[in-house]
């Protein structure tokens, strides 16, 4: 494999170096945590010895140890945090250079891959998928568009964050954001003739007049349905199709949500799917195998959902 980052051997060397740096960051962070625990432990011991009258003033060596622990407890976690960010950024750069070459081999046709670009966020904003309440969409990345196993699609990762506010002792308000959801959004075609949109989700339980239940209690526990076009919903949700969705849920967990739109688009959201990262890959071959596994996982979901291929869509339009 030859990429903008060099030959396979050069990439292996970079991955090995990043692996060593990652391990060093972990050791620094763990050492910092140990120093924090030791600092509080020594402080507690010092207070206890003073209370029981062993000594009034701590020995000089004890003070030196406490100061050293305090310094290390402050410095090491910061070093670990920023060094970790630096390693992650370099891992992302390396993965972003290699991913399009790997996807080009896996997919039938790769039209676009942009590591730092986003899928159109309107899909997220206007989708009825049962997503949790959020205040902003962040970390939209790894956007790809093309044909995979005959299916035209586009997909991208995203994170939803909720705003949290706290007041400090001075009465000032501090605002921060906490991630409440992350996953992959896939946009493709469903090939159904619909009069209205409908949704099937594992993220929430729909209530109200347009919430729909099936005759299968097992399916009703695993998935929740909302829509006004009952005929189309039950045309899709045959007993066989529901069994396949239940089997998928048992295999991968409660990670799936779908919206079948009347404009022909199908939105599929897969919770917790973070693709195209270096992770623990120590060589170009390992990274390729990892990405192949991630795409195979996605392909299995598309196969289970019986997503039509371009040929099937074209045949239906004739």
mmCIF file of C-alpha atoms in Angstrom:
data_model
loop_
_atom_site.group_PDB
_atom_site.id
_atom_site.type_symbol
_atom_site.label_atom_id
_atom_site.label_comp_id
_atom_site.label_asym_id
_atom_site.label_seq_id
_atom_site.Cartn_x
_atom_site.Cartn_y
_atom_site.Cartn_z
ATOM 1 C CA UNK A 1 0.000 0.000 0.000
ATOM 2 C CA UNK A 2 1.350 3.392 -0.985
ATOM 3 C CA UNK A 3 -0.358 6.608 0.179
ATOM 4 C CA UNK A 4 0.494 10.242 0.704
ATOM 5 C CA UNK A 5 2.062 9.050 3.942
ATOM 6 C CA UNK A 6 4.477 6.742 2.148
ATOM 7 C CA UNK A 7 4.868 3.023 1.633
ATOM 8 C CA UNK A 8 3.346 0.301 3.795
ATOM 9 C CA UNK A 9 6.666 -0.050 5.644
ATOM 10 C CA UNK A 10 6.783 3.683 6.407
ATOM 11 C CA UNK A 11 3.168 3.605 7.578
ATOM 12 C CA UNK A 12 3.943 0.629 9.833
ATOM 13 C CA UNK A 13 6.802 2.602 11.371
ATOM 14 C CA UNK A 14 4.509 5.593 12.011
ATOM 15 C CA UNK A 15 1.856 3.371 13.559
ATOM 16 C CA UNK A 16 4.427 1.678 15.790
ATOM 17 C CA UNK A 17 5.696 5.082 16.899
ATOM 18 C CA UNK A 18 2.149 6.275 17.628
ATOM 19 C CA UNK A 19 1.539 3.063 19.576
ATOM 20 C CA UNK A 20 4.594 3.723 21.749
ATOM 21 C CA UNK A 21 3.491 7.319 22.292
ATOM 22 C CA UNK A 22 -0.020 6.159 23.217
ATOM 23 C CA UNK A 23 1.373 3.746 25.813
ATOM 24 C CA UNK A 24 3.608 6.494 27.225
ATOM 25 C CA UNK A 25 0.601 8.802 27.572
ATOM 26 C CA UNK A 26 -1.285 6.063 29.438
ATOM 27 C CA UNK A 27 1.640 5.568 31.817
ATOM 28 C CA UNK A 28 1.940 9.317 32.463
ATOM 29 C CA UNK A 29 -1.789 9.594 33.155
ATOM 30 C CA UNK A 30 -1.810 6.563 35.472
ATOM 31 C CA UNK A 31 1.229 7.897 37.337
ATOM 32 C CA UNK A 32 -0.555 11.219 37.788
ATOM 33 C CA UNK A 33 -3.580 9.436 39.258
ATOM 34 C CA UNK A 34 -1.322 7.480 41.619
ATOM 35 C CA UNK A 35 0.311 10.755 42.732
ATOM 36 C CA UNK A 36 -3.097 12.300 43.423
ATOM 37 C CA UNK A 37 -4.108 9.324 45.568
ATOM 38 C CA UNK A 38 -0.727 9.345 47.348
ATOM 39 C CA UNK A 39 -0.968 13.093 47.985
ATOM 40 C CA UNK A 40 -4.369 12.814 49.643
ATOM 41 C CA UNK A 41 -3.255 9.694 51.508
ATOM 42 C CA UNK A 42 -0.143 11.408 52.865
ATOM 43 C CA UNK A 43 -2.205 14.470 53.803
ATOM 44 C CA UNK A 44 -4.679 12.295 55.675
ATOM 45 C CA UNK A 45 -1.831 10.437 57.423
ATOM 46 C CA UNK A 46 -0.169 13.712 58.395
ATOM 47 C CA UNK A 47 -3.416 15.046 59.855
ATOM 48 C CA UNK A 48 -4.000 11.786 61.747
ATOM 49 C CA UNK A 49 -0.493 11.789 63.228
ATOM 50 C CA UNK A 50 -0.921 15.385 64.322
ATOM 51 C CA UNK A 51 -4.287 14.641 65.950
ATOM 52 C CA UNK A 52 -2.973 11.721 67.997
ATOM 53 C CA UNK A 53 0.042 13.786 69.056
ATOM 54 C CA UNK A 54 2.882 11.975 67.332
ATOM 55 C CA UNK A 55 4.264 15.360 66.327
ATOM 56 C CA UNK A 56 3.081 18.941 66.098
ATOM 57 C CA UNK A 57 5.142 19.956 63.077
ATOM 58 C CA UNK A 58 5.667 17.502 60.228
ATOM 59 C CA UNK A 59 9.252 16.383 59.584
ATOM 60 C CA UNK A 60 11.029 18.150 56.749
ATOM 61 C CA UNK A 61 11.276 15.012 54.616
ATOM 62 C CA UNK A 62 7.505 14.552 54.927
ATOM 63 C CA UNK A 63 6.927 18.103 53.704
ATOM 64 C CA UNK A 64 9.267 17.568 50.750
ATOM 65 C CA UNK A 65 7.440 14.359 49.775
ATOM 66 C CA UNK A 66 4.075 16.110 49.999
ATOM 67 C CA UNK A 67 5.253 19.045 47.842
ATOM 68 C CA UNK A 68 6.700 16.669 45.222
ATOM 69 C CA UNK A 69 3.482 14.651 45.137
ATOM 70 C CA UNK A 70 1.428 17.844 44.845
ATOM 71 C CA UNK A 71 3.543 19.033 41.901
ATOM 72 C CA UNK A 72 3.374 15.682 40.136
ATOM 73 C CA UNK A 73 -0.371 15.356 40.798
ATOM 74 C CA UNK A 74 -0.881 18.724 39.114
ATOM 75 C CA UNK A 75 1.571 18.416 36.223
ATOM 76 C CA UNK A 76 1.296 14.776 35.103
ATOM 77 C CA UNK A 77 -2.475 14.716 34.401
ATOM 78 C CA UNK A 78 -2.133 17.930 32.368
ATOM 79 C CA UNK A 79 0.814 16.513 30.434
ATOM 80 C CA UNK A 80 -1.109 13.283 29.852
ATOM 81 C CA UNK A 81 -4.213 15.151 28.699
ATOM 82 C CA UNK A 82 -2.473 17.393 26.173
ATOM 83 C CA UNK A 83 -0.071 14.687 25.023
ATOM 84 C CA UNK A 84 -3.075 12.413 24.512
ATOM 85 C CA UNK A 85 -4.783 15.058 22.388
ATOM 86 C CA UNK A 86 -1.602 15.409 20.317
ATOM 87 C CA UNK A 87 -1.359 11.649 19.766
ATOM 88 C CA UNK A 88 -5.052 11.419 18.839
ATOM 89 C CA UNK A 89 -4.670 14.265 16.352
ATOM 90 C CA UNK A 90 -1.713 12.517 14.699
ATOM 91 C CA UNK A 91 -3.593 9.227 14.635
ATOM 92 C CA UNK A 92 -6.536 10.959 12.947
ATOM 93 C CA UNK A 93 -4.263 12.537 10.336
ATOM 94 C CA UNK A 94 -2.714 9.172 9.540
ATOM 95 C CA UNK A 95 -6.094 7.429 9.399
ATOM 96 C CA UNK A 96 -7.533 10.180 7.198
ATOM 97 C CA UNK A 97 -4.739 9.684 4.659
ATOM 98 C CA UNK A 98 -5.123 5.903 4.552
ATOM 99 C CA UNK A 99 -8.908 5.529 4.786
ATOM 100 C CA UNK A 100 -9.797 6.649 1.225
ATOM 101 C CA UNK A 101 -7.315 4.144 -0.212
ATOM 102 C CA UNK A 102 -8.816 1.340 1.870
ATOM 103 C CA UNK A 103 -12.413 2.377 1.155
ATOM 104 C CA UNK A 104 -11.583 2.537 -2.533
ATOM 105 C CA UNK A 105 -10.827 -1.189 -2.375
ATOM 106 C CA UNK A 106 -13.803 -2.139 -0.195
ATOM 107 C CA UNK A 107 -16.570 -0.106 -1.826
ATOM 108 C CA UNK A 108 -17.870 -0.594 -5.363
ATOM 109 C CA UNK A 109 -17.276 3.095 -5.953
ATOM 110 C CA UNK A 110 -15.990 5.786 -3.595
ATOM 111 C CA UNK A 111 -17.081 9.215 -4.777
ATOM 112 C CA UNK A 112 -16.066 11.271 -1.744
ATOM 113 C CA UNK A 113 -14.251 10.736 1.534
ATOM 114 C CA UNK A 114 -13.475 13.698 3.782
ATOM 115 C CA UNK A 115 -12.150 12.993 7.263
ATOM 116 C CA UNK A 116 -13.054 16.429 8.631
ATOM 117 C CA UNK A 117 -16.276 17.095 6.676
ATOM 118 C CA UNK A 118 -19.839 16.414 7.775
ATOM 119 C CA UNK A 119 -22.948 14.805 6.429
ATOM 120 C CA UNK A 120 -25.608 17.461 5.880
ATOM 121 C CA UNK A 121 -26.710 18.228 9.448
ATOM 122 C CA UNK A 122 -30.263 18.941 8.258
ATOM 123 C CA UNK A 123 -30.717 15.174 8.182
ATOM 124 C CA UNK A 124 -29.998 15.123 11.908
ATOM 125 C CA UNK A 125 -31.931 18.271 12.779
ATOM 126 C CA UNK A 126 -35.140 17.262 11.000
ATOM 127 C CA UNK A 127 -35.042 13.488 11.466
ATOM 128 C CA UNK A 128 -37.591 11.768 13.702
ATOM 129 C CA UNK A 129 -35.323 9.107 15.187
ATOM 130 C CA UNK A 130 -35.996 9.415 18.907
ATOM 131 C CA UNK A 131 -32.651 11.093 19.540
ATOM 132 C CA UNK A 132 -32.135 12.573 23.035
ATOM 133 C CA UNK A 133 -32.527 16.294 23.685
ATOM 134 C CA UNK A 134 -29.462 18.226 22.575
ATOM 135 C CA UNK A 135 -28.322 21.816 22.137
ATOM 136 C CA UNK A 136 -25.659 21.468 19.476
ATOM 137 C CA UNK A 137 -24.216 19.050 16.946
ATOM 138 C CA UNK A 138 -20.451 18.543 17.143
ATOM 139 C CA UNK A 139 -17.624 16.342 15.889
ATOM 140 C CA UNK A 140 -19.215 15.721 12.512
ATOM 141 C CA UNK A 141 -16.543 13.897 10.554
ATOM 142 C CA UNK A 142 -15.608 10.926 8.360
ATOM 143 C CA UNK A 143 -18.046 11.807 5.588
ATOM 144 C CA UNK A 144 -18.177 9.304 2.732
ATOM 145 C CA UNK A 145 -20.336 8.962 -0.360
ATOM 146 C CA UNK A 146 -20.411 6.235 -2.977
ATOM 147 C CA UNK A 147 -21.737 2.753 -3.715
ATOM 148 C CA UNK A 148 -21.271 -0.109 -1.266
ATOM 149 C CA UNK A 149 -22.425 -3.637 -2.108
ATOM 150 C CA UNK A 150 -24.526 -2.187 -4.898
ATOM 151 C CA UNK A 151 -26.237 0.340 -2.594
ATOM 152 C CA UNK A 152 -25.829 4.076 -3.283
ATOM 153 C CA UNK A 153 -25.357 5.833 0.045
ATOM 154 C CA UNK A 154 -23.629 8.527 2.034
ATOM 155 C CA UNK A 155 -22.741 8.490 5.701
ATOM 156 C CA UNK A 156 -20.957 10.400 8.435
ATOM 157 C CA UNK A 157 -20.341 10.429 12.164
ATOM 158 C CA UNK A 158 -21.804 12.972 14.573
ATOM 159 C CA UNK A 159 -22.062 13.801 18.270
ATOM 160 C CA UNK A 160 -24.933 15.503 20.078
ATOM 161 C CA UNK A 161 -24.170 17.672 23.104
ATOM 162 C CA UNK A 162 -26.393 19.149 25.794
ATOM 163 C CA UNK A 163 -25.650 22.455 27.481
ATOM 164 C CA UNK A 164 -25.191 22.433 31.238
ATOM 165 C CA UNK A 165 -24.943 25.519 33.448
ATOM 166 C CA UNK A 166 -23.543 25.839 36.966
ATOM 167 C CA UNK A 167 -23.155 28.799 39.307
ATOM 168 C CA UNK A 168 -19.895 29.201 41.177
ATOM 169 C CA UNK A 169 -19.401 30.702 44.651
ATOM 170 C CA UNK A 170 -19.267 34.221 43.164
ATOM 171 C CA UNK A 171 -22.610 33.762 41.434
ATOM 172 C CA UNK A 172 -21.092 33.587 37.955
ATOM 173 C CA UNK A 173 -22.606 31.098 35.531
ATOM 174 C CA UNK A 174 -20.311 28.557 33.936
ATOM 175 C CA UNK A 175 -21.558 26.819 30.794
ATOM 176 C CA UNK A 176 -20.267 23.503 29.512
ATOM 177 C CA UNK A 177 -21.409 20.859 27.048
ATOM 178 C CA UNK A 178 -21.791 17.154 27.673
ATOM 179 C CA UNK A 179 -22.064 14.512 24.951
ATOM 180 C CA UNK A 180 -25.433 12.739 25.102
ATOM 181 C CA UNK A 181 -25.224 10.756 21.876
ATOM 182 C CA UNK A 182 -22.731 9.740 19.210
ATOM 183 C CA UNK A 183 -23.125 7.549 16.190
ATOM 184 C CA UNK A 184 -23.183 7.138 12.427
ATOM 185 C CA UNK A 185 -25.910 8.455 10.116
ATOM 186 C CA UNK A 186 -26.442 6.630 6.817
ATOM 187 C CA UNK A 187 -28.578 8.087 4.020
ATOM 188 C CA UNK A 188 -29.782 5.787 1.236
ATOM 189 C CA UNK A 189 -32.986 4.907 -0.685
ATOM 190 C CA UNK A 190 -35.750 2.592 0.581
ATOM 191 C CA UNK A 191 -37.644 1.994 -2.690
ATOM 192 C CA UNK A 192 -41.118 2.083 -1.082
ATOM 193 C CA UNK A 193 -44.115 4.122 -2.216
ATOM 194 C CA UNK A 194 -45.059 6.102 0.884
ATOM 195 C CA UNK A 195 -47.776 8.645 1.563
ATOM 196 C CA UNK A 196 -46.061 9.879 4.729
ATOM 197 C CA UNK A 197 -42.861 9.489 6.741
ATOM 198 C CA UNK A 198 -42.596 6.891 9.478
ATOM 199 C CA UNK A 199 -39.933 5.993 12.032
ATOM 200 C CA UNK A 200 -38.698 2.868 13.800
ATOM 201 C CA UNK A 201 -36.347 3.457 16.731
ATOM 202 C CA UNK A 202 -34.665 1.846 19.720
ATOM 203 C CA UNK A 203 -33.734 5.163 21.353
ATOM 204 C CA UNK A 204 -37.091 6.062 22.872
ATOM 205 C CA UNK A 205 -40.692 4.906 23.274
ATOM 206 C CA UNK A 206 -43.141 6.857 21.170
ATOM 207 C CA UNK A 207 -46.492 7.760 22.744
ATOM 208 C CA UNK A 208 -49.556 9.470 21.348
ATOM 209 C CA UNK A 209 -52.027 8.955 18.542
ATOM 210 C CA UNK A 210 -49.543 8.132 15.820
ATOM 211 C CA UNK A 211 -47.525 5.648 17.905
ATOM 212 C CA UNK A 212 -48.040 2.183 16.453
ATOM 213 C CA UNK A 213 -47.770 -1.240 18.061
ATOM 214 C CA UNK A 214 -47.446 -4.586 16.342
ATOM 215 C CA UNK A 215 -48.852 -7.956 17.354
ATOM 216 C CA UNK A 216 -45.384 -9.021 18.500
ATOM 217 C CA UNK A 217 -44.736 -8.003 22.105
ATOM 218 C CA UNK A 218 -41.064 -8.884 21.697
ATOM 219 C CA UNK A 219 -40.806 -6.456 18.785
ATOM 220 C CA UNK A 220 -42.720 -3.767 20.695
ATOM 221 C CA UNK A 221 -40.194 -4.036 23.535
ATOM 222 C CA UNK A 222 -37.203 -3.806 21.207
ATOM 223 C CA UNK A 223 -38.492 -1.112 18.817
ATOM 224 C CA UNK A 224 -40.918 1.797 18.866
ATOM 225 C CA UNK A 225 -42.843 2.936 15.762
ATOM 226 C CA UNK A 226 -44.398 6.263 14.839
ATOM 227 C CA UNK A 227 -46.232 7.264 11.663
ATOM 228 C CA UNK A 228 -49.574 7.983 10.037
ATOM 229 C CA UNK A 229 -49.268 5.607 7.071
ATOM 230 C CA UNK A 230 -50.189 2.345 8.804
ATOM 231 C CA UNK A 231 -50.635 0.502 5.512
ATOM 232 C CA UNK A 232 -47.028 1.167 4.419
ATOM 233 C CA UNK A 233 -45.651 0.429 7.877
ATOM 234 C CA UNK A 234 -47.200 -3.023 8.047
ATOM 235 C CA UNK A 235 -46.373 -3.670 4.395
ATOM 236 C CA UNK A 236 -42.736 -3.368 5.488
ATOM 237 C CA UNK A 237 -43.044 -5.001 8.902
ATOM 238 C CA UNK A 238 -43.898 -8.533 7.882
ATOM 239 C CA UNK A 239 -43.356 -11.245 10.521
ATOM 240 C CA UNK A 240 -40.188 -12.304 8.694
ATOM 241 C CA UNK A 241 -38.826 -8.731 8.603
ATOM 242 C CA UNK A 242 -39.583 -8.196 12.292
ATOM 243 C CA UNK A 243 -37.786 -11.441 13.145
ATOM 244 C CA UNK A 244 -34.726 -10.197 11.263
ATOM 245 C CA UNK A 245 -34.798 -6.864 13.138
ATOM 246 C CA UNK A 246 -35.146 -8.680 16.463
ATOM 247 C CA UNK A 247 -32.212 -10.944 15.620
ATOM 248 C CA UNK A 248 -30.152 -7.878 14.704
ATOM 249 C CA UNK A 249 -31.066 -6.203 17.993
ATOM 250 C CA UNK A 250 -30.070 -9.309 19.933
ATOM 251 C CA UNK A 251 -26.729 -9.333 18.142
ATOM 252 C CA UNK A 252 -25.684 -5.661 18.250
ATOM 253 C CA UNK A 253 -27.855 -4.252 21.080
ATOM 254 C CA UNK A 254 -30.288 -1.341 21.109
ATOM 255 C CA UNK A 255 -28.327 0.785 18.652
ATOM 256 C CA UNK A 256 -30.635 1.308 15.682
ATOM 257 C CA UNK A 257 -33.107 3.942 14.464
ATOM 258 C CA UNK A 258 -34.596 4.469 11.002
ATOM 259 C CA UNK A 259 -36.791 7.015 9.283
ATOM 260 C CA UNK A 260 -38.484 6.050 6.027
ATOM 261 C CA UNK A 261 -39.291 9.321 4.252
ATOM 262 C CA UNK A 262 -41.901 9.856 1.577
ATOM 263 C CA UNK A 263 -39.277 11.492 -0.656
ATOM 264 C CA UNK A 264 -37.641 8.054 -0.997
ATOM 265 C CA UNK A 265 -34.784 8.602 1.428
ATOM 266 C CA UNK A 266 -34.056 6.227 4.274
ATOM 267 C CA UNK A 267 -32.124 7.571 7.274
ATOM 268 C CA UNK A 268 -30.379 4.944 9.370
ATOM 269 C CA UNK A 269 -28.715 5.887 12.650
ATOM 270 C CA UNK A 270 -26.349 3.475 14.416
ATOM 271 C CA UNK A 271 -25.473 4.492 17.962
ATOM 272 C CA UNK A 272 -21.874 4.252 19.116
ATOM 273 C CA UNK A 273 -20.390 3.405 15.724
ATOM 274 C CA UNK A 274 -17.066 5.236 15.437
ATOM 275 C CA UNK A 275 -15.230 4.281 12.266
ATOM 276 C CA UNK A 276 -11.879 4.835 10.588
ATOM 277 C CA UNK A 277 -9.753 5.446 13.699
ATOM 278 C CA UNK A 278 -6.270 4.047 14.262
ATOM 279 C CA UNK A 279 -7.291 2.612 17.668
ATOM 280 C CA UNK A 280 -4.931 -0.283 18.446
ATOM 281 C CA UNK A 281 -3.789 -0.949 14.868
ATOM 282 C CA UNK A 282 -0.035 -1.459 14.816
ATOM 283 C CA UNK A 283 0.460 -1.791 11.066
ATOM 284 C CA UNK A 284 -1.078 -0.801 7.739
ATOM 285 C CA UNK A 285 -2.396 -4.352 7.334
ATOM 286 C CA UNK A 286 -4.054 -4.251 10.759
ATOM 287 C CA UNK A 287 -5.663 -0.883 10.021
ATOM 288 C CA UNK A 288 -6.983 -2.180 6.704
ATOM 289 C CA UNK A 289 -8.397 -5.271 8.432
ATOM 290 C CA UNK A 290 -9.998 -3.063 11.084
ATOM 291 C CA UNK A 291 -11.699 -0.805 8.509
ATOM 292 C CA UNK A 292 -12.792 -3.833 6.501
ATOM 293 C CA UNK A 293 -14.409 -5.191 9.678
ATOM 294 C CA UNK A 294 -16.194 -1.882 10.343
ATOM 295 C CA UNK A 295 -17.544 -1.746 6.795
ATOM 296 C CA UNK A 296 -18.573 -5.401 7.011
ATOM 297 C CA UNK A 297 -20.519 -4.547 10.178
ATOM 298 C CA UNK A 298 -22.274 -1.732 8.309
ATOM 299 C CA UNK A 299 -22.903 -4.009 5.346
ATOM 300 C CA UNK A 300 -24.504 -6.624 7.583
ATOM 301 C CA UNK A 301 -26.940 -4.032 8.930
ATOM 302 C CA UNK A 302 -27.821 -2.874 5.406
ATOM 303 C CA UNK A 303 -28.329 -6.483 4.330
ATOM 304 C CA UNK A 304 -30.583 -7.207 7.301
ATOM 305 C CA UNK A 305 -32.670 -4.122 6.541
ATOM 306 C CA UNK A 306 -32.956 -5.318 2.915
ATOM 307 C CA UNK A 307 -31.796 -2.003 1.488
ATOM 308 C CA UNK A 308 -32.328 -2.058 -2.302
ATOM 309 C CA UNK A 309 -29.366 -1.850 -4.634
ATOM 310 C CA UNK A 310 -29.144 0.668 -7.453
ATOM 311 C CA UNK A 311 -30.116 -2.069 -9.932
ATOM 312 C CA UNK A 312 -33.223 -2.908 -7.898
ATOM 313 C CA UNK A 313 -34.167 0.782 -7.667
ATOM 314 C CA UNK A 314 -33.720 1.230 -11.418
ATOM 315 C CA UNK A 315 -35.776 -1.886 -12.167
ATOM 316 C CA UNK A 316 -38.639 -0.605 -10.027
ATOM 317 C CA UNK A 317 -38.693 2.757 -11.808
ATOM 318 C CA UNK A 318 -39.086 1.148 -15.249
#
